[in-house]
XYZ file of N, CA, C and O in Angstrom:
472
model
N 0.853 -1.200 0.000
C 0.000 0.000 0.000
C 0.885 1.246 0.000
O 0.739 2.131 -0.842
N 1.815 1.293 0.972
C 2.883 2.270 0.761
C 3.399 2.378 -0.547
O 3.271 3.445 -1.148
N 3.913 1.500 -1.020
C 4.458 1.599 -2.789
C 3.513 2.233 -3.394
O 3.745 3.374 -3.792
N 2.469 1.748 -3.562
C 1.179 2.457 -4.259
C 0.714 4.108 -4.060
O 0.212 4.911 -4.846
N 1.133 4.208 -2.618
C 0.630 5.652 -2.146
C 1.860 6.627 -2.994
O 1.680 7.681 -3.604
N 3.338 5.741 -2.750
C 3.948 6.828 -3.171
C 4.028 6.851 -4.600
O 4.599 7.819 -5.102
N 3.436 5.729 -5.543
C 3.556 5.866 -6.997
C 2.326 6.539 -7.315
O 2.386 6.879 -8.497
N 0.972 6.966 -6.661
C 0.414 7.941 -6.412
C 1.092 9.063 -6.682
O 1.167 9.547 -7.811
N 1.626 9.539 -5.657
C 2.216 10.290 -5.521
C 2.964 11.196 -6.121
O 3.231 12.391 -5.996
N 3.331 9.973 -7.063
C 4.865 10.561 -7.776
C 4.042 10.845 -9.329
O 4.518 11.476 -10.272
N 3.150 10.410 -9.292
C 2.208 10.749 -10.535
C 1.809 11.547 -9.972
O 2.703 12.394 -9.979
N 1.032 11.900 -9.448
C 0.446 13.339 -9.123
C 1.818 14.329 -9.177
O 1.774 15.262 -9.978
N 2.603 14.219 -8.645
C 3.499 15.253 -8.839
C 4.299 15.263 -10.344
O 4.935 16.293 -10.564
N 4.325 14.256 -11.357
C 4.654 14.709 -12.098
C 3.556 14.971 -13.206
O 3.833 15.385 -14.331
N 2.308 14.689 -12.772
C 1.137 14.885 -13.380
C 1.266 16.717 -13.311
O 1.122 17.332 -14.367
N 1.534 17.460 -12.050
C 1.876 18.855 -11.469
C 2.783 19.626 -12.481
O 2.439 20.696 -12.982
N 4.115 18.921 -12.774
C 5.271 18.920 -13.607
C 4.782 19.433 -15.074
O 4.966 20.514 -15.633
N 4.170 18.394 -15.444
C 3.757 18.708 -16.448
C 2.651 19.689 -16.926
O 2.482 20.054 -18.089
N 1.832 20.103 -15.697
C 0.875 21.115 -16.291
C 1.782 22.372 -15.887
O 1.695 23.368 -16.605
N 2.581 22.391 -14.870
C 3.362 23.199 -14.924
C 3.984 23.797 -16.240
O 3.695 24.948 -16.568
N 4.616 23.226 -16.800
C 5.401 23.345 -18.022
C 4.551 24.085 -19.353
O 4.911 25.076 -19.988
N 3.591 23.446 -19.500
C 2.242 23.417 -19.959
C 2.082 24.901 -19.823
O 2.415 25.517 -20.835
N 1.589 25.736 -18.665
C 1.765 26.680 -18.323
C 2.661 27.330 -18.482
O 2.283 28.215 -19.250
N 3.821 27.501 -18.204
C 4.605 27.923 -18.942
C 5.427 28.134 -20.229
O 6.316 28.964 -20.419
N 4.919 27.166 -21.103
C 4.853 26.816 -22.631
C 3.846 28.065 -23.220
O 3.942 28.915 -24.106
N 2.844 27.683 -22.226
C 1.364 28.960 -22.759
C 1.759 30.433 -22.745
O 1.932 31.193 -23.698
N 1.865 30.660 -21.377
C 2.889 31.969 -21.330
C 3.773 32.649 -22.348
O 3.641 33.589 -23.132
N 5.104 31.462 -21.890
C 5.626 31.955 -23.292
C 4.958 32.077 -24.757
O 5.344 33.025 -25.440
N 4.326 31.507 -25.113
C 3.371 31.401 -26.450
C 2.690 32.685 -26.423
O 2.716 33.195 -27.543
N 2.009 33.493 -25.439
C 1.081 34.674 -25.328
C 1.908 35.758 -25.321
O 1.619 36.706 -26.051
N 3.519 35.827 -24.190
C 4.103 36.562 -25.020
C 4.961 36.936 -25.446
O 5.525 38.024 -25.333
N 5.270 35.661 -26.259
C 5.844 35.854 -28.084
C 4.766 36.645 -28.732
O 5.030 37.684 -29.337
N 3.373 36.109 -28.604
C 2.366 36.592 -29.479
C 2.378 38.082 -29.085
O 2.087 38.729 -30.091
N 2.599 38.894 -28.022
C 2.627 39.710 -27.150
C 3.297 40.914 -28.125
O 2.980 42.037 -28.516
N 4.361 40.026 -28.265
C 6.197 40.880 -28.203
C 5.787 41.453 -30.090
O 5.706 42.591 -30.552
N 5.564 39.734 -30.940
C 4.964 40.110 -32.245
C 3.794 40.872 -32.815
O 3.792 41.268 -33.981
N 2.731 41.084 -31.918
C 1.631 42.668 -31.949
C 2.452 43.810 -31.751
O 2.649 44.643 -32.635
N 2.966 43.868 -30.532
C 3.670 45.075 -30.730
C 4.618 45.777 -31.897
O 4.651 46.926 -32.335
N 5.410 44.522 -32.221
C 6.818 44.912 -33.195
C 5.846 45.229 -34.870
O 6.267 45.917 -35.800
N 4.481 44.472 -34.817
C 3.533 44.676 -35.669
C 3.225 46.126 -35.430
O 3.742 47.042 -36.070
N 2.585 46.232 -34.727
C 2.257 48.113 -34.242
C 3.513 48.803 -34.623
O 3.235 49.608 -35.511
N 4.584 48.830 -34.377
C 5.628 49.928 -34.387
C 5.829 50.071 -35.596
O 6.027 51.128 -36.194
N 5.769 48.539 -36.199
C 5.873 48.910 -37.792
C 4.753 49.786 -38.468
O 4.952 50.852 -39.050
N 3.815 49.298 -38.333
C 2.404 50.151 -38.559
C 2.856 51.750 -38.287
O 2.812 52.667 -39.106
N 3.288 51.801 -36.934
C 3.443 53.274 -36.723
C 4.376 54.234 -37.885
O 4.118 55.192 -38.613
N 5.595 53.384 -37.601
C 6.658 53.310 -38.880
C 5.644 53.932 -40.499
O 5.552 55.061 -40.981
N 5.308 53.193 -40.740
C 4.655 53.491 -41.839
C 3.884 54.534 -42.287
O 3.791 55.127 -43.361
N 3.356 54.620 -41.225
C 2.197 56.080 -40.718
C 3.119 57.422 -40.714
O 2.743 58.573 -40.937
N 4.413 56.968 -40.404
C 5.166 58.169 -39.831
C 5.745 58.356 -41.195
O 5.912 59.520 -41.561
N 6.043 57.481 -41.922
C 6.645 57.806 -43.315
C 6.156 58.418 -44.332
O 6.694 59.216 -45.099
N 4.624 57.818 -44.293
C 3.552 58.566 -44.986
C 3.659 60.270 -44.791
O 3.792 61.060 -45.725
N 3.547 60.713 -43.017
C 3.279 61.390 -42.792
C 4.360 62.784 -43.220
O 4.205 64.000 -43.331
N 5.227 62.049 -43.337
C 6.839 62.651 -43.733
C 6.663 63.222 -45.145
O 6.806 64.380 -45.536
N 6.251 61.902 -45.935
C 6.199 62.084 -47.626
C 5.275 63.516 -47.846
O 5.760 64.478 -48.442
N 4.120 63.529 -47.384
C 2.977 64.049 -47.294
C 3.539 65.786 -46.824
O 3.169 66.824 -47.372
N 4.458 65.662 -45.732
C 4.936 67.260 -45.216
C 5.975 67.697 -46.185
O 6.234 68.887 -46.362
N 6.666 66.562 -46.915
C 7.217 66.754 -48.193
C 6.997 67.641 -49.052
O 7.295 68.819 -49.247
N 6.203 66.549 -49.700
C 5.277 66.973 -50.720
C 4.517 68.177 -50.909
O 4.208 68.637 -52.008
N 4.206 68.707 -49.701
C 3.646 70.041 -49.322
C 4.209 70.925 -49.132
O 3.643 72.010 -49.262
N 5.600 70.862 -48.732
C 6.638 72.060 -48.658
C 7.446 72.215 -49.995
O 8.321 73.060 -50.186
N 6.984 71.195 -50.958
C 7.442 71.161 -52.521
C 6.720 72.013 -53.105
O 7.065 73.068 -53.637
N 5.147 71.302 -52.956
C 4.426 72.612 -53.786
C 4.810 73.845 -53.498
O 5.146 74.688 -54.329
N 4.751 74.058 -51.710
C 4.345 75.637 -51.538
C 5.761 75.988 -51.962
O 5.954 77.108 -52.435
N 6.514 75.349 -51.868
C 7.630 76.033 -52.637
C 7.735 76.555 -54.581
O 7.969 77.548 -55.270
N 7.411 75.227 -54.707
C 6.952 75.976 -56.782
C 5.614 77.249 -56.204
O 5.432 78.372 -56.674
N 5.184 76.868 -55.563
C 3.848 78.016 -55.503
C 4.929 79.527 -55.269
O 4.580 80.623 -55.708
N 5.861 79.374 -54.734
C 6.200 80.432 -54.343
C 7.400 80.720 -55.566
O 7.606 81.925 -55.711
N 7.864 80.216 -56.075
C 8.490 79.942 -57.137
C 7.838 80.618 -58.756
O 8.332 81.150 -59.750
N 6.249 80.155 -58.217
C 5.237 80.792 -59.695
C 4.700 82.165 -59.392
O 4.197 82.909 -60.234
N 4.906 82.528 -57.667
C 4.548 83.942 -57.550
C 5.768 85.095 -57.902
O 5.552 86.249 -58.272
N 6.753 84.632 -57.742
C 8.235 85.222 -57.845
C 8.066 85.235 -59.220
O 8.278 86.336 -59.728
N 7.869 84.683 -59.689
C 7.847 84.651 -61.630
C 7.094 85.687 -62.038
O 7.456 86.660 -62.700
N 5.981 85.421 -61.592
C 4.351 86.070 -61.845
C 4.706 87.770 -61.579
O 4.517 88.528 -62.531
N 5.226 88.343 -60.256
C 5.380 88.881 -60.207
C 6.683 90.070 -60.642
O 6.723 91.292 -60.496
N 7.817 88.951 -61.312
C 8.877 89.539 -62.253
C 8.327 89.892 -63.651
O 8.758 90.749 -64.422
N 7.105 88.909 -63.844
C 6.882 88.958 -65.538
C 5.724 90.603 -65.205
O 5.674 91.391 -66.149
N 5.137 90.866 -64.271
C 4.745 91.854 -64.146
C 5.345 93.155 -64.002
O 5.087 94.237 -64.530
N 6.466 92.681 -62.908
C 7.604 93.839 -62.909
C 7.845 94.293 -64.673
O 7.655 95.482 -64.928
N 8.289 93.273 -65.956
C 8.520 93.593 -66.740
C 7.590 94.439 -67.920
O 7.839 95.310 -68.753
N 6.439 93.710 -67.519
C 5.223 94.018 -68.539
C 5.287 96.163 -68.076
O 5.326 97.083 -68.894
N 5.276 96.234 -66.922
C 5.541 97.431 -66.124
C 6.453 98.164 -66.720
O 6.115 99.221 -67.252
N 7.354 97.870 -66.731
C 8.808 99.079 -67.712
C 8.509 98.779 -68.669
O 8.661 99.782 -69.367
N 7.990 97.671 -69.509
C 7.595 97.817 -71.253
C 7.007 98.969 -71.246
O 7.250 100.034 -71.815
N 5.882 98.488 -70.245
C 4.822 100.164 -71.191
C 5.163 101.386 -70.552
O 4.791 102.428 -71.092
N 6.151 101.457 -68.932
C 6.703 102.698 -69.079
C 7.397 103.122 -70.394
O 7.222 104.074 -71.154
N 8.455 101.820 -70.388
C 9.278 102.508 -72.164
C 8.323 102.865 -72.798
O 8.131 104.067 -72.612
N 7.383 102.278 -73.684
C 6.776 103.297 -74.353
C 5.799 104.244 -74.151
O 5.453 104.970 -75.083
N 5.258 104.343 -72.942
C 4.873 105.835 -72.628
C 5.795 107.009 -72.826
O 5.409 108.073 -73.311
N 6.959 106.788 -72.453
C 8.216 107.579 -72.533
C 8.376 107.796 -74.342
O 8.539 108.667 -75.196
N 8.246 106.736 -74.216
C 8.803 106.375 -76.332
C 7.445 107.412 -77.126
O 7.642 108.231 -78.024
N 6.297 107.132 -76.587
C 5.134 108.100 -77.194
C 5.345 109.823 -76.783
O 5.223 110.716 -77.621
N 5.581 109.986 -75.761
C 5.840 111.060 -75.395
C 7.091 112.008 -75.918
O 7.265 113.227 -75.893
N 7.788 111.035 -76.343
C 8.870 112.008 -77.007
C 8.677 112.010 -78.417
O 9.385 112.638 -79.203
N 7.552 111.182 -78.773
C 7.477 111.536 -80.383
C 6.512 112.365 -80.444
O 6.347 112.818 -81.577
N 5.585 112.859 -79.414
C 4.714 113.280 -79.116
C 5.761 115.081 -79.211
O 5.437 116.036 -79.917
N 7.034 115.008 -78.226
C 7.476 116.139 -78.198
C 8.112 116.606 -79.392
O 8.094 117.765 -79.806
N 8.872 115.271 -80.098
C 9.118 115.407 -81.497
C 8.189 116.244 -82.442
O 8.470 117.362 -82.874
N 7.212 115.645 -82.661
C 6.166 116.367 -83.363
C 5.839 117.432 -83.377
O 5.621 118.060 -84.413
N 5.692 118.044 -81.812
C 5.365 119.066 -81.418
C 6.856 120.432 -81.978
O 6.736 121.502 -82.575
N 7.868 119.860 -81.543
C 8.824 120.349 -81.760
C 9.343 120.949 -83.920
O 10.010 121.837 -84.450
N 8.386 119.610 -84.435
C 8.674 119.788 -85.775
C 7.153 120.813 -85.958
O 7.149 121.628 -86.881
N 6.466 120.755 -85.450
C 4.958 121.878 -85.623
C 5.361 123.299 -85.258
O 4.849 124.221 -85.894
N 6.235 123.554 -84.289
C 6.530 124.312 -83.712
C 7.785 125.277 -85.075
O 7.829 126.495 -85.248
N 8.462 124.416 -85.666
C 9.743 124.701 -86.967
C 8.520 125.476 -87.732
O 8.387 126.692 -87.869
N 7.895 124.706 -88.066
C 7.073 124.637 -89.013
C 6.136 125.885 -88.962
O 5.714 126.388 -90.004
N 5.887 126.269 -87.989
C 5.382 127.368 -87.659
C 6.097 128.713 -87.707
O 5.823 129.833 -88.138
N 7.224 128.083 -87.028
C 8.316 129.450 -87.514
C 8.431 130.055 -88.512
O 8.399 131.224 -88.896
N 8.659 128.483 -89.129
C 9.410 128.599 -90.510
C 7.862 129.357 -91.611
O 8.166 129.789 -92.723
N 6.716 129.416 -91.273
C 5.602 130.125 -92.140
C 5.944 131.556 -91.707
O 6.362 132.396 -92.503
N 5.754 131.776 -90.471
C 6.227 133.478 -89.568
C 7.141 133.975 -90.256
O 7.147 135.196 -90.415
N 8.329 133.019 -90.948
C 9.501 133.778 -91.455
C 8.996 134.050 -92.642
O 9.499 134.971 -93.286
N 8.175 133.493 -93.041
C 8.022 133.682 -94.744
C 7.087 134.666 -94.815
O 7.120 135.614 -95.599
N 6.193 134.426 -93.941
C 5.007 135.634 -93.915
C 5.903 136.897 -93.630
O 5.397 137.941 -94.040
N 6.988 137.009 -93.083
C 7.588 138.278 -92.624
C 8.519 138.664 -93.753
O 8.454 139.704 -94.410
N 9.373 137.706 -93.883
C 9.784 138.245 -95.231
C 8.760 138.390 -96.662
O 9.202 139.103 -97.563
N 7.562 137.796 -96.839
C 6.901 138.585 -98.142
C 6.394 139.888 -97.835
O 5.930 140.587 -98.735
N 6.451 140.390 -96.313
C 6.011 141.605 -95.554
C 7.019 142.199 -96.252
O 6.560 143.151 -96.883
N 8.305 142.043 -96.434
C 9.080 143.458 -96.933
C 9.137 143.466 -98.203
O 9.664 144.410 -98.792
């Protein structure tokens, strides 16, 4: 009966052993699974963050050509600007030209009218 109690025994305790292990097999198994969600998430995050990068990129590209097409926009205006000063200037002196040859021209009748006077 003693033999029996302790081979009892010794099964129950390694019956113990083994759910032990068992348990701790599980554990570890939950977290590995644990450790691999996370390293899953960071990557995820990773990704999100790269996006988010491309995206602040991409946006400091445009506003840069944007600022690039106002600098233009506003040189090709600067220019359009002294064109037609030049020729306001350019009309105005043919304007004084003219005036200046009306003005001969006028003389030049005064002289004639004055000399058929004598």
């Amino acid at each position: 009966e003693d033999k029996n109690n302790d081979k009892d025994n010794e099964d129950k305790n390694n019956d113990k052993d083994n759910e032990d292990k068992n348990n701790d097999k599980d554990n570890e198994d939950k977290n590995n699974d644990k450790d691999n969600e996370d390293k899953n998430n960071d990557k995820d995050e990773d990704k999100n963050n790269d996006k988010e990068n491309e995206d602040k990129n991409n946006d400091k590209d445009n506003e840069d050509k944007n600022d690039e097409k106002d600098n233009e926009d506003k040189n090709n205006d600067k220019d359009n600007e002294d064109k037609n000063n030049d020729k306001d200037n350019e009309d105005k002196n043919n304007d004084k030209d003219n005036e200046d040859k009306n003005n001969d021209k006028d003389n030049e009748d005064k002289n004639n009218d004055k000399d058929e006077d004598k």
